[in-house]
């Protein structure tokens, strides 16, 4: 199908070139004060995992600023709030502990990337520290840091994602309700049923 498929590092670098000294040397292997400060201001992250066969998932996590609980310069906990109970990321981590994270701060183009190894915990005393509105998470994901570094803002500048004037109007946006209803393909479940199900989940099961 494709005539020019890149097969090795040499072919890749012949097109892209090599990174600058700044980019090569930007990776650290622990959380310094700068990284901790970034995480303390971040209300949102994306989490990449893969199972033992390499099948991948990327899942969002979001909460109040600083919702990730930092234990020390090598460890932090991501609270597992109520979700849809698929547990794709959790299943992956049970067989493959490697994890990749990107932390976002609204309005800021640069992001913080953290790679490491993770395990799932149910320690009540630690989970209690992340309770919100009187409800603690049932589980937590402990990440042991192996790499962390700042990622540049080019993707955000190209996309204009933080600029409200670039956003689609409400009537131009894809309908998650319509998409979900069509994907489920259950004759006893129409769009209004799906809408009500989502609304209940968003109002009653955030925490």
Backbone as a chain_set.jsonl record, in Angstrom:
{"seq": "XXXXXXXXXXXXXXXXXXXXXXXXXXXXXXXXXXXXXXXXXXXXXXXXXXXXXXXXXXXXXXXXXXXXXXXXXXXXXXXXXXXXXXXXXXXXXXXXXXXXXXXXXXXXXXXXXXXXXXXXXXXXXXXXXXXXXXXXXXXXXXXXXXXXXXXXXXXXXXXXXXXXXXXXXXXXXXXXXXXXXXXXXXXXXXXXXXXXXXXXXXXXXXX", "coords": {"N": [[0.827, -1.211, 0.0], [1.894, 1.26, 0.872], [4.659, 3.054, -0.405], [7.037, 4.04, 0.615], [8.18, 3.133, 3.395], [9.508, 3.743, 6.511], [12.165, 1.985, 7.921], [14.236, 1.771, 9.78], [16.468, 3.278, 12.234], [18.481, 4.793, 11.005], [17.373, 5.518, 8.511], [15.244, 7.03, 9.449], [16.532, 9.191, 10.799], [17.848, 10.347, 8.686], [15.968, 11.881, 7.526], [14.728, 13.403, 9.568], [16.813, 14.53, 11.012], [19.004, 15.204, 13.859], [18.414, 15.552, 17.426], [18.851, 18.643, 19.266], [21.482, 19.673, 21.586], [20.282, 20.719, 23.857], [17.739, 19.484, 23.828], [18.496, 16.786, 23.936], [19.602, 16.64, 26.481], [17.626, 17.194, 28.333], [16.207, 15.43, 29.923], [15.416, 14.223, 33.141], [15.666, 12.05, 36.02], [14.044, 11.922, 38.189], [11.677, 13.591, 40.359], [12.082, 16.913, 40.494], [11.933, 20.131, 42.208], [10.754, 21.782, 40.321], [9.285, 20.057, 38.638], [7.535, 18.954, 40.524], [6.173, 21.278, 41.222], [4.896, 21.884, 38.816], [3.173, 19.676, 38.548], [1.581, 20.132, 40.76], [-0.011, 22.177, 39.92], [-1.481, 21.149, 37.928], [-4.527, 20.034, 36.539], [-5.165, 17.904, 34.972], [-4.361, 14.951, 33.127], [-2.948, 12.669, 30.702], [-2.803, 9.155, 30.319], [-0.809, 6.571, 29.326], [-0.791, 3.143, 28.635], [0.062, -0.36, 28.173], [-0.752, -3.751, 27.339], [0.527, -7.121, 27.995], [0.936, -8.001, 25.446], [1.398, -5.813, 23.963], [-0.76, -4.281, 23.148], [-2.301, -1.165, 23.168], [-3.5, 1.515, 25.312], [-4.782, 4.779, 25.862], [-5.675, 6.914, 28.38], [-7.666, 9.471, 29.893], [-7.207, 11.433, 32.893], [-8.589, 13.449, 35.375], [-9.031, 16.162, 37.713], [-9.197, 18.227, 40.652], [-6.775, 20.936, 40.739], [-3.498, 19.712, 41.242], [-4.225, 17.117, 41.942], [-2.876, 14.73, 41.855], [-1.056, 12.836, 44.124], [1.93, 13.502, 45.592], [4.492, 11.54, 46.825], [7.285, 11.334, 47.258], [10.456, 12.234, 45.756], [10.593, 10.289, 43.849], [8.207, 8.915, 43.659], [4.664, 8.936, 43.133], [1.051, 9.186, 43.519], [-1.773, 8.42, 41.611], [-5.112, 9.095, 41.946], [-7.799, 6.793, 41.587], [-10.68, 7.558, 40.441], [-14.336, 7.12, 40.334], [-15.357, 5.475, 37.365], [-16.12, 4.112, 34.153], [-15.898, 1.466, 34.665], [-14.629, -0.282, 32.95], [-11.873, -0.53, 33.17], [-9.533, -0.594, 31.592], [-6.867, 0.476, 31.62], [-6.023, -0.389, 34.138], [-6.13, -3.202, 33.875], [-4.113, -3.505, 31.959], [-1.853, -2.661, 33.437], [-1.621, -4.684, 35.305], [-0.371, -6.72, 33.96], [1.705, -5.515, 32.667], [3.839, -3.216, 33.796], [4.74, -0.76, 32.804], [4.398, 2.724, 32.173], [3.218, 5.771, 30.73], [2.943, 9.263, 31.021], [1.316, 12.418, 30.473], [1.22, 15.626, 31.694], [-1.008, 18.347, 31.915], [-1.554, 21.89, 31.916], [-4.132, 24.121, 31.85], [-4.156, 26.595, 29.334], [-1.415, 26.771, 29.185], [1.202, 26.072, 26.981], [3.429, 24.326, 27.057], [4.057, 21.006, 28.243], [4.313, 18.456, 30.809], [6.085, 15.538, 30.742], [6.09, 12.255, 31.98], [7.599, 9.2, 32.557], [7.524, 5.805, 33.641], [7.233, 3.126, 36.041], [4.432, 1.316, 37.236], [2.094, 0.444, 39.855], [-0.889, -0.968, 41.274], [-2.698, 0.133, 44.064], [-4.388, -0.38, 47.233], [-4.25, 0.811, 49.679], [-5.632, 2.035, 52.509], [-4.952, 4.209, 54.18], [-3.302, 5.829, 52.601], [-4.987, 6.363, 50.436], [-6.938, 7.809, 51.695], [-5.831, 10.303, 51.977], [-6.34, 11.464, 49.585], [-8.984, 11.952, 49.482], [-12.049, 13.48, 48.465], [-14.654, 15.752, 48.84], [-15.59, 14.203, 50.908], [-15.317, 11.637, 49.961], [-13.247, 8.971, 49.33], [-10.901, 7.643, 46.931], [-11.268, 4.32, 45.598], [-9.107, 2.913, 44.724], [-5.61, 3.358, 43.91], [-3.043, 4.494, 41.67], [0.227, 3.916, 41.859], [3.104, 5.503, 40.832], [6.383, 4.902, 39.912], [8.996, 6.932, 39.259], [10.866, 7.105, 36.29], [11.708, 8.632, 34.146], [11.478, 12.122, 33.445], [10.406, 15.092, 31.811], [10.181, 18.297, 30.178], [7.895, 19.033, 27.589], [7.776, 20.614, 24.447], [5.804, 23.457, 23.199], [4.811, 23.339, 20.614], [2.776, 21.751, 19.367], [0.488, 22.723, 20.599], [0.535, 25.378, 19.835], [0.253, 25.122, 17.078], [-2.266, 23.95, 16.891], [-3.894, 25.689, 18.286], [-5.34, 25.142, 20.554], [-5.915, 26.153, 23.119], [-7.171, 28.51, 22.621], [-10.139, 30.117, 22.757], [-11.47, 31.192, 20.548], [-10.934, 29.481, 18.481], [-12.436, 27.273, 18.918], [-15.022, 24.893, 18.169], [-18.421, 25.743, 17.546], [-21.246, 24.942, 19.632], [-23.244, 23.579, 18.188], [-21.767, 22.537, 16.156], [-20.154, 20.595, 17.059], [-19.162, 17.123, 17.378], [-21.558, 14.66, 18.368], [-21.38, 12.975, 21.275], [-23.282, 11.379, 22.445], [-24.841, 10.472, 20.249], [-22.887, 9.064, 18.793], [-22.127, 7.083, 20.646], [-24.578, 5.75, 21.019], [-24.979, 4.666, 18.466], [-22.744, 3.022, 18.245], [-23.131, 1.16, 20.267], [-25.383, -0.253, 19.449], [-27.84, -1.426, 20.318], [-31.126, -2.432, 20.259], [-32.939, -1.741, 22.186], [-32.044, 0.569, 23.265], [-32.014, 3.863, 22.851], [-31.002, 7.161, 21.59], [-31.858, 9.025, 23.517], [-32.006, 7.448, 25.821], [-29.303, 6.859, 26.161], [-28.316, 9.448, 26.559], [-29.524, 10.127, 29.021], [-28.365, 8.199, 30.642], [-25.64, 8.958, 30.564], [-25.855, 11.537, 31.681], [-26.713, 10.934, 34.292], [-24.463, 9.577, 35.201], [-22.536, 11.616, 35.084], [-23.446, 13.398, 36.991], [-23.957, 11.997, 39.365], [-21.867, 10.236, 39.838], [-19.272, 11.276, 39.939], [-17.488, 11.321, 42.027]], "CA": [[0.0, 0.0, 0.0], [2.761, 2.437, 0.975], [5.886, 2.809, -1.151], [8.228, 4.431, 1.371], [7.994, 2.872, 4.82], [10.771, 3.86, 7.24], [12.421, 0.685, 8.541], [15.283, 1.769, 10.798], [16.867, 4.566, 12.803], [19.27, 5.554, 10.029], [16.433, 6.112, 7.56], [14.481, 8.046, 10.166], [17.359, 10.367, 11.067], [18.221, 10.993, 7.424], [14.888, 12.818, 7.213], [14.407, 14.305, 10.682], [17.975, 15.102, 11.666], [19.217, 14.782, 15.246], [17.996, 16.582, 18.38], [19.869, 19.555, 19.784], [22.035, 19.331, 22.896], [19.261, 21.068, 24.85], [16.716, 18.439, 23.834], [19.12, 15.537, 24.378], [19.972, 16.666, 27.897], [16.547, 17.728, 29.17], [15.56, 14.377, 30.715], [15.92, 13.883, 34.468], [15.162, 10.739, 36.432], [13.365, 12.097, 39.476], [10.868, 14.809, 40.396], [12.676, 18.033, 41.216], [10.929, 21.102, 42.649], [10.042, 22.291, 39.151], [8.298, 19.052, 38.228], [6.511, 18.894, 41.569], [5.368, 22.488, 41.109], [4.061, 21.738, 37.625], [2.126, 18.703, 38.872], [0.686, 20.742, 41.754], [-0.904, 23.113, 39.222], [-2.109, 20.438, 36.814], [-5.791, 19.369, 36.835], [-5.501, 16.948, 33.918], [-3.26, 14.206, 32.534], [-3.259, 11.489, 29.906], [-2.047, 8.015, 30.83], [-0.631, 5.532, 28.319], [-0.393, 1.826, 29.128], [-0.054, -1.433, 27.184], [-0.769, -5.063, 27.978], [1.729, -7.922, 27.752], [1.067, -8.218, 24.006], [1.668, -4.535, 23.32], [-1.969, -3.54, 22.795], [-2.175, 0.087, 23.921], [-4.619, 2.375, 25.68], [-4.493, 6.084, 26.45], [-6.863, 7.268, 29.15], [-7.531, 10.744, 30.61], [-7.517, 11.541, 34.314], [-8.712, 14.855, 35.718], [-9.583, 16.47, 39.033], [-8.752, 19.549, 41.088], [-5.332, 21.163, 40.606], [-2.681, 18.987, 42.199], [-4.925, 15.922, 42.421], [-1.891, 13.662, 42.001], [-0.437, 12.95, 45.45], [3.368, 13.239, 45.518], [5.038, 10.929, 48.039], [8.68, 11.77, 47.34], [10.964, 12.623, 44.439], [10.531, 9.163, 42.92], [6.914, 8.231, 43.692], [3.417, 9.682, 43.335], [-0.155, 8.364, 43.392], [-2.911, 8.939, 40.846], [-6.344, 8.505, 42.474], [-8.702, 6.187, 40.605], [-12.05, 7.969, 40.73], [-15.324, 6.283, 39.638], [-15.39, 5.589, 35.911], [-17.093, 3.236, 33.497], [-15.606, 0.114, 35.154], [-13.91, -1.113, 31.974], [-10.571, -0.766, 33.788], [-8.542, -0.942, 30.575], [-5.516, 0.802, 32.091], [-5.717, -1.259, 35.27], [-5.832, -4.533, 33.339], [-2.794, -3.443, 31.342], [-0.807, -2.549, 34.455], [-1.469, -5.965, 35.994], [0.53, -7.587, 33.193], [2.823, -4.728, 32.144], [3.838, -2.045, 34.677], [5.25, 0.466, 32.183], [3.363, 3.753, 32.06], [3.644, 7.077, 30.237], [1.977, 10.288, 31.417], [1.513, 13.819, 30.106], [0.483, 16.549, 32.566], [-1.423, 19.574, 31.236], [-2.076, 23.035, 32.66], [-4.913, 24.906, 30.89], [-3.576, 27.869, 28.938], [0.035, 26.637, 29.028], [1.531, 25.217, 25.849], [4.351, 23.265, 27.434], [3.52, 19.946, 29.089], [5.304, 17.671, 31.544], [5.996, 14.109, 30.453], [6.672, 11.387, 33.01], [7.57, 7.77, 32.253], [7.959, 5.008, 34.777], [6.589, 1.845, 36.295], [3.284, 1.57, 38.112], [1.355, -0.652, 40.472], [-2.203, -0.58, 41.788], [-2.739, -0.043, 45.515], [-5.662, -0.174, 47.933], [-3.895, 1.207, 51.041], [-6.661, 2.986, 52.934], [-4.386, 5.429, 54.749], [-2.834, 6.671, 51.503], [-6.138, 6.8, 49.647], [-7.676, 8.798, 52.483], [-5.209, 11.606, 51.732], [-6.855, 11.989, 48.319], [-10.447, 12.048, 49.565], [-12.626, 14.751, 48.017], [-16.077, 15.808, 49.184], [-15.879, 13.106, 51.817], [-15.218, 10.337, 49.294], [-11.889, 8.619, 48.938], [-10.87, 6.694, 45.814], [-11.157, 2.917, 45.997], [-7.789, 2.437, 44.323], [-4.662, 4.359, 43.457], [-1.953, 4.024, 40.816], [1.517, 4.445, 42.309], [4.076, 5.57, 39.744], [7.801, 5.075, 40.233], [9.51, 7.771, 38.17], [12.101, 6.738, 35.603], [12.079, 9.78, 33.32], [10.528, 13.229, 33.324], [10.959, 16.201, 31.036], [9.244, 19.247, 29.584], [7.654, 18.891, 26.149], [7.571, 21.961, 23.906], [4.42, 23.888, 22.973], [4.505, 23.467, 19.186], [1.476, 21.147, 19.03], [-0.56, 23.615, 21.092], [0.546, 26.577, 19.002], [-0.304, 24.774, 15.765], [-3.693, 23.625, 17.005], [-4.636, 26.772, 18.926], [-6.328, 24.462, 21.392], [-6.305, 26.955, 24.284], [-7.787, 29.764, 22.177], [-11.588, 29.893, 22.601], [-11.966, 31.586, 19.226], [-10.748, 28.36, 17.547], [-13.307, 26.157, 19.297], [-16.262, 24.71, 17.422], [-19.674, 26.096, 18.212], [-21.889, 23.753, 20.198], [-23.98, 22.824, 17.167], [-20.806, 21.985, 15.195], [-19.366, 19.547, 17.707], [-19.702, 15.767, 17.289], [-22.407, 14.267, 19.493], [-20.95, 11.734, 21.925], [-24.488, 10.568, 22.656], [-25.174, 9.831, 18.971], [-21.833, 8.101, 18.47], [-22.222, 5.96, 21.574], [-25.807, 5.003, 20.733], [-24.781, 3.898, 17.238], [-21.732, 1.994, 18.471], [-23.68, 0.112, 21.136], [-26.258, -1.024, 18.55], [-28.852, -2.184, 21.048], [-32.426, -1.939, 19.817], [-33.707, -1.218, 23.318], [-31.329, 1.725, 23.805], [-31.942, 4.921, 21.853], [-30.144, 8.286, 21.964], [-32.331, 9.629, 24.759], [-31.581, 6.554, 26.899], [-27.864, 7.066, 26.338], [-28.15, 10.782, 27.135], [-29.898, 10.057, 30.434], [-27.343, 7.391, 31.31], [-24.455, 9.8, 30.727], [-26.167, 12.619, 32.618], [-26.697, 10.369, 35.651], [-23.075, 9.281, 35.542], [-21.806, 12.863, 35.275], [-23.933, 14.121, 38.171], [-24.02, 11.171, 40.58], [-20.735, 9.326, 40.022], [-17.969, 11.908, 39.734], [-16.634, 10.918, 43.143]], "C": [[0.859, 1.258, 0.0], [4.111, 2.119, 0.34], [7.147, 3.118, -0.354], [7.951, 4.302, 2.863], [9.358, 2.906, 5.502], [10.987, 2.599, 8.067], [13.43, 0.722, 9.678], [15.636, 3.193, 11.213], [17.625, 5.424, 11.793], [18.364, 6.242, 9.008], [15.648, 7.249, 8.204], [15.284, 9.331, 10.322], [17.802, 11.073, 9.789], [17.179, 12.024, 7.004], [14.704, 13.855, 8.314], [15.607, 15.058, 11.226], [18.064, 14.632, 13.108], [18.795, 15.906, 16.195], [19.165, 17.442, 18.84], [20.382, 19.071, 21.135], [21.025, 19.617, 23.997], [18.225, 19.955, 24.969], [17.289, 17.118, 24.342], [19.297, 15.489, 25.889], [18.844, 17.086, 28.833], [15.909, 16.698, 30.096], [16.232, 14.239, 32.076], [15.185, 12.633, 34.941], [14.519, 10.766, 37.819], [12.524, 13.367, 39.376], [11.609, 15.88, 41.183], [11.565, 19.012, 41.605], [10.115, 21.645, 41.479], [8.944, 21.328, 38.7], [7.172, 18.95, 39.249], [5.586, 20.104, 41.493], [4.428, 22.443, 39.918], [2.888, 20.816, 37.939], [1.116, 19.279, 39.86], [-0.318, 21.701, 41.116], [-1.684, 22.441, 38.091], [-3.406, 19.754, 37.24], [-6.099, 18.208, 35.89], [-4.244, 16.262, 33.401], [-3.807, 13.148, 31.593], [-2.294, 10.386, 30.303], [-2.004, 6.917, 29.771], [-0.134, 4.251, 28.972], [-0.505, 0.83, 27.978], [-0.07, -2.764, 27.915], [0.468, -5.857, 27.584], [1.962, -8.192, 26.266], [1.31, -6.924, 23.236], [0.447, -3.769, 22.863], [-2.12, -2.343, 23.737], [-3.516, 0.733, 24.251], [-4.061, 3.711, 26.151], [-5.772, 6.565, 27.107], [-6.648, 8.605, 29.857], [-7.826, 10.59, 32.094], [-7.571, 13.033, 34.653], [-9.394, 15.069, 37.048], [-9.167, 17.898, 39.382], [-7.245, 19.691, 40.86], [-4.567, 20.392, 41.673], [-3.326, 17.718, 42.721], [-4.006, 14.716, 42.555], [-1.131, 13.879, 43.306], [1.032, 12.543, 45.371], [3.859, 12.708, 46.86], [6.47, 11.378, 48.285], [9.162, 12.024, 45.921], [10.921, 11.494, 43.404], [9.147, 8.52, 42.815], [5.754, 9.214, 43.839], [2.238, 8.753, 43.069], [-1.202, 9.108, 42.576], [-4.173, 8.302, 41.413], [-7.205, 7.939, 41.351], [-10.135, 6.496, 41.012], [-13.036, 7.065, 39.982], [-15.329, 6.548, 38.137], [-16.429, 4.657, 35.332], [-16.884, 1.757, 33.822], [-15.027, -0.816, 34.088], [-12.531, -1.49, 32.504], [-9.496, -1.184, 32.777], [-7.115, -0.706, 31.062], [-5.097, -0.118, 33.224], [-5.353, -2.665, 34.8], [-4.448, -4.556, 32.702], [-1.689, -3.457, 32.386], [-0.595, -3.85, 35.214], [-0.492, -6.883, 35.268], [1.76, -6.856, 32.669], [2.871, -3.408, 32.913], [4.284, -0.737, 34.034], [4.113, 1.449, 31.907], [3.981, 5.049, 31.541], [2.558, 8.103, 30.501], [2.339, 11.637, 30.806], [0.62, 14.67, 30.991], [0.229, 17.858, 31.816], [-1.825, 20.636, 32.257], [-2.831, 23.9, 31.661], [-4.275, 26.267, 30.609], [-2.079, 27.823, 28.709], [0.339, 25.66, 27.898], [2.456, 24.069, 26.195], [3.663, 22.253, 28.357], [4.662, 19.231, 29.794], [5.069, 16.202, 31.244], [6.722, 13.318, 31.535], [6.506, 9.942, 32.562], [8.061, 6.989, 33.46], [7.282, 3.659, 34.832], [5.507, 2.074, 37.342], [2.755, 0.283, 38.719], [0.083, -0.094, 41.087], [-2.254, -0.862, 43.278], [-4.152, 0.191, 46.048], [-5.413, 0.206, 49.391], [-4.815, 2.325, 51.52], [-6.075, 4.294, 53.454], [-3.886, 6.378, 53.662], [-3.999, 7.209, 50.674], [-6.945, 7.87, 50.37], [-7.118, 10.198, 52.263], [-5.747, 12.268, 50.46], [-8.373, 12.05, 48.302], [-10.902, 13.434, 49.123], [-14.129, 14.694, 48.234], [-16.494, 14.596, 50.02], [-15.758, 11.725, 51.209], [-13.78, 10.072, 48.873], [-11.944, 7.655, 47.746], [-10.727, 5.267, 46.328], [-9.77, 2.366, 45.738], [-6.901, 3.624, 43.971], [-3.621, 3.712, 42.568], [-0.674, 4.697, 41.286], [2.505, 4.382, 41.149], [5.469, 5.765, 40.324], [8.461, 5.757, 39.039], [10.81, 7.207, 37.611], [12.619, 7.882, 34.727], [11.037, 10.879, 33.478], [11.209, 14.389, 32.598], [9.836, 17.068, 30.483], [9.133, 18.988, 28.079], [7.245, 20.26, 25.606], [6.113, 22.202, 23.5], [4.004, 23.898, 21.503], [3.135, 22.903, 18.816], [0.323, 22.056, 19.447], [-0.627, 24.892, 20.268], [-0.057, 26.288, 17.626], [-1.815, 24.593, 15.835], [-4.533, 24.779, 17.539], [-5.641, 26.279, 19.948], [-6.774, 25.281, 22.598], [-6.986, 28.267, 23.895], [-9.275, 29.542, 21.928], [-12.111, 30.236, 21.21], [-11.778, 30.48, 18.182], [-11.72, 27.211, 17.817], [-14.548, 26.095, 18.409], [-17.452, 25.207, 18.236], [-20.383, 24.811, 18.641], [-22.597, 22.919, 19.135], [-23.078, 22.239, 16.082], [-20.034, 20.8, 15.768], [-19.989, 18.168, 17.485], [-20.521, 15.445, 18.537], [-21.931, 12.94, 20.061], [-22.128, 10.801, 22.142], [-24.836, 9.797, 21.39], [-24.16, 8.75, 18.622], [-21.959, 6.865, 19.347], [-23.448, 5.1, 21.282], [-25.641, 4.136, 19.489], [-23.764, 2.779, 17.426], [-22.273, 0.848, 19.312], [-24.597, -0.817, 20.344], [-27.198, -1.95, 19.315], [-30.22, -1.595, 20.722], [-33.239, -1.326, 20.948], [-33.067, 0.017, 23.934], [-31.235, 2.785, 22.712], [-31.101, 6.081, 22.375], [-30.574, 8.916, 23.282], [-31.954, 8.771, 25.96], [-30.101, 6.761, 27.21], [-27.607, 8.416, 26.988], [-28.442, 10.762, 28.638], [-28.873, 9.265, 31.238], [-26.086, 8.211, 31.57], [-24.698, 10.906, 31.745], [-26.141, 12.12, 34.059], [-25.271, 10.101, 36.105], [-22.3, 10.553, 35.862], [-22.221, 13.6, 36.548], [-23.816, 13.31, 39.456], [-22.757, 10.373, 40.852], [-19.397, 9.976, 39.69], [-16.989, 11.481, 40.813], [-17.259, 9.758, 43.916]], "O": [[0.607, 2.199, -0.754], [4.644, 1.026, 0.533], [8.203, 2.537, -0.605], [7.533, 5.263, 3.51], [10.266, 2.174, 5.108], [10.107, 2.187, 8.823], [13.479, -0.215, 10.475], [15.168, 4.169, 10.627], [17.433, 6.639, 11.734], [18.566, 7.411, 8.681], [15.417, 8.291, 7.59], [14.796, 10.42, 10.021], [18.097, 12.268, 9.81], [17.47, 12.929, 6.223], [14.544, 15.043, 8.034], [15.448, 16.114, 11.839], [17.298, 13.768, 13.536], [18.813, 17.077, 15.816], [20.32, 17.016, 18.804], [19.799, 18.179, 21.752], [20.916, 18.855, 24.958], [17.876, 19.534, 26.072], [16.628, 16.409, 25.1], [19.161, 14.432, 26.506], [19.087, 17.311, 30.018], [15.135, 17.072, 30.977], [17.457, 14.149, 32.166], [14.2, 12.213, 34.332], [14.466, 9.753, 38.517], [12.649, 14.128, 38.416], [11.751, 15.772, 42.401], [10.389, 18.746, 41.356], [8.928, 21.935, 41.625], [7.819, 21.74, 38.417], [5.999, 18.87, 38.885], [4.375, 19.984, 41.674], [3.292, 22.91, 39.999], [1.741, 21.14, 37.631], [-0.069, 18.951, 39.803], [-1.355, 22.001, 41.708], [-2.453, 23.094, 37.385], [-3.404, 18.977, 38.195], [-7.161, 17.594, 35.985], [-3.197, 16.891, 33.252], [-4.977, 12.775, 31.671], [-1.123, 10.638, 30.586], [-3.043, 6.395, 29.369], [0.815, 4.265, 29.757], [-1.092, 1.133, 26.938], [0.525, -2.898, 28.984], [1.358, -5.333, 26.914], [3.065, -8.57, 25.871], [1.415, -6.933, 22.009], [0.583, -2.711, 22.249], [-2.07, -2.497, 24.958], [-4.518, 0.524, 23.568], [-2.995, 3.766, 26.765], [-6.825, 6.619, 26.472], [-5.558, 8.854, 30.371], [-8.6, 9.722, 32.498], [-6.686, 13.791, 34.256], [-10.23, 14.269, 37.469], [-8.825, 18.682, 38.497], [-6.525, 18.695, 40.796], [-4.929, 20.41, 42.85], [-3.013, 17.278, 43.827], [-4.32, 13.777, 43.287], [-0.625, 14.971, 43.563], [1.346, 11.381, 45.114], [3.668, 13.341, 47.898], [6.823, 11.76, 49.4], [8.363, 12.028, 44.985], [11.182, 11.721, 42.222], [8.939, 7.66, 41.959], [5.849, 10.198, 44.574], [2.39, 7.683, 42.479], [-1.48, 10.282, 42.823], [-4.304, 7.079, 41.369], [-7.322, 8.546, 40.287], [-10.729, 5.787, 41.825], [-12.628, 6.32, 39.091], [-15.307, 7.698, 37.697], [-17.483, 4.432, 35.927], [-17.606, 0.898, 33.317], [-14.946, -2.025, 34.309], [-12.071, -2.616, 32.319], [-8.652, -2.029, 33.076], [-6.256, -1.578, 30.934], [-3.955, -0.574, 33.272], [-4.378, -3.249, 35.274], [-3.695, -5.513, 32.882], [-0.702, -4.178, 32.242], [0.502, -4.097, 35.716], [0.145, -7.73, 35.893], [2.74, -7.486, 32.273], [2.012, -2.554, 32.696], [4.208, 0.309, 34.679], [3.026, 1.067, 31.472], [5.12, 5.383, 31.869], [1.383, 7.849, 30.236], [3.515, 11.961, 30.642], [-0.593, 14.466, 31.039], [1.123, 18.404, 31.171], [-2.363, 20.325, 33.32], [-2.226, 24.378, 30.701], [-3.904, 26.994, 31.531], [-1.52, 28.738, 28.104], [-0.2, 24.554, 27.862], [2.291, 22.96, 25.687], [2.794, 22.614, 29.151], [5.827, 19.38, 29.426], [3.975, 15.683, 31.467], [7.827, 13.672, 31.948], [5.402, 9.512, 32.227], [8.915, 7.462, 34.21], [6.823, 3.123, 33.823], [5.649, 2.921, 38.223], [2.939, -0.808, 38.18], [-0.011, 1.098, 41.384], [-1.901, -1.955, 43.72], [-4.981, 0.851, 45.423], [-6.26, -0.044, 50.249], [-4.777, 3.435, 50.99], [-6.626, 5.366, 53.203], [-4.03, 7.594, 53.785], [-3.994, 8.369, 50.262], [-7.559, 8.73, 49.74], [-7.857, 11.179, 52.353], [-5.625, 13.48, 50.283], [-8.984, 12.184, 47.242], [-10.228, 14.433, 49.375], [-14.791, 13.724, 47.866], [-17.585, 14.048, 49.863], [-16.063, 10.733, 51.871], [-13.178, 10.861, 48.146], [-12.927, 6.934, 47.576], [-10.128, 5.039, 47.379], [-9.306, 1.467, 46.44], [-7.377, 4.739, 43.762], [-3.343, 2.519, 42.694], [-0.509, 5.907, 41.13], [2.711, 3.322, 40.558], [5.704, 6.672, 41.122], [8.478, 5.21, 37.936], [11.732, 6.875, 38.356], [13.828, 8.07, 34.59], [9.848, 10.596, 33.629], [12.407, 14.631, 32.749], [8.696, 16.625, 30.342], [10.129, 18.759, 27.394], [6.463, 20.975, 26.231], [5.302, 21.277, 23.463], [2.937, 24.42, 21.178], [2.409, 23.514, 18.032], [-0.687, 22.155, 18.75], [-1.709, 25.428, 20.028], [-0.79, 27.111, 17.078], [-2.548, 25.029, 14.947], [-5.735, 24.848, 17.284], [-6.667, 26.917, 20.183], [-7.904, 25.121, 23.059], [-7.341, 29.055, 24.772], [-9.64, 28.847, 20.979], [-13.082, 29.64, 20.745], [-12.391, 30.53, 17.115], [-11.811, 26.278, 17.02], [-15.054, 27.122, 17.958], [-17.473, 25.099, 19.462], [-20.149, 23.738, 18.084], [-22.553, 21.69, 19.179], [-23.551, 21.532, 15.192], [-19.342, 20.09, 15.038], [-21.212, 18.05, 17.41], [-20.205, 15.911, 19.631], [-22.058, 11.9, 19.414], [-21.994, 9.582, 22.037], [-25.099, 8.596, 21.45], [-24.531, 7.652, 18.204], [-21.904, 5.737, 18.857], [-23.37, 3.871, 21.295], [-26.109, 2.998, 19.458], [-23.903, 1.708, 16.836], [-21.912, -0.309, 19.092], [-24.584, -2.03, 20.549], [-27.324, -3.129, 18.982], [-30.442, -0.396, 20.891], [-34.118, -0.497, 20.713], [-33.487, 0.471, 24.998], [-30.472, 2.632, 21.758], [-30.547, 6.003, 23.471], [-29.724, 9.302, 24.084], [-31.615, 9.309, 27.014], [-29.701, 6.829, 28.372], [-26.764, 8.52, 27.879], [-27.682, 11.322, 29.429], [-28.552, 9.617, 32.373], [-25.528, 8.167, 32.667], [-23.837, 11.18, 32.582], [-25.614, 12.793, 34.944], [-24.915, 10.365, 37.253], [-21.499, 10.577, 36.797], [-21.425, 14.346, 37.119], [-23.6, 13.879, 40.526], [-22.571, 9.877, 41.963], [-18.484, 9.303, 39.211], [-15.801, 11.3, 40.547], [-16.68, 9.283, 44.893]]}, "num_chains": 1, "name": "protein.A"}
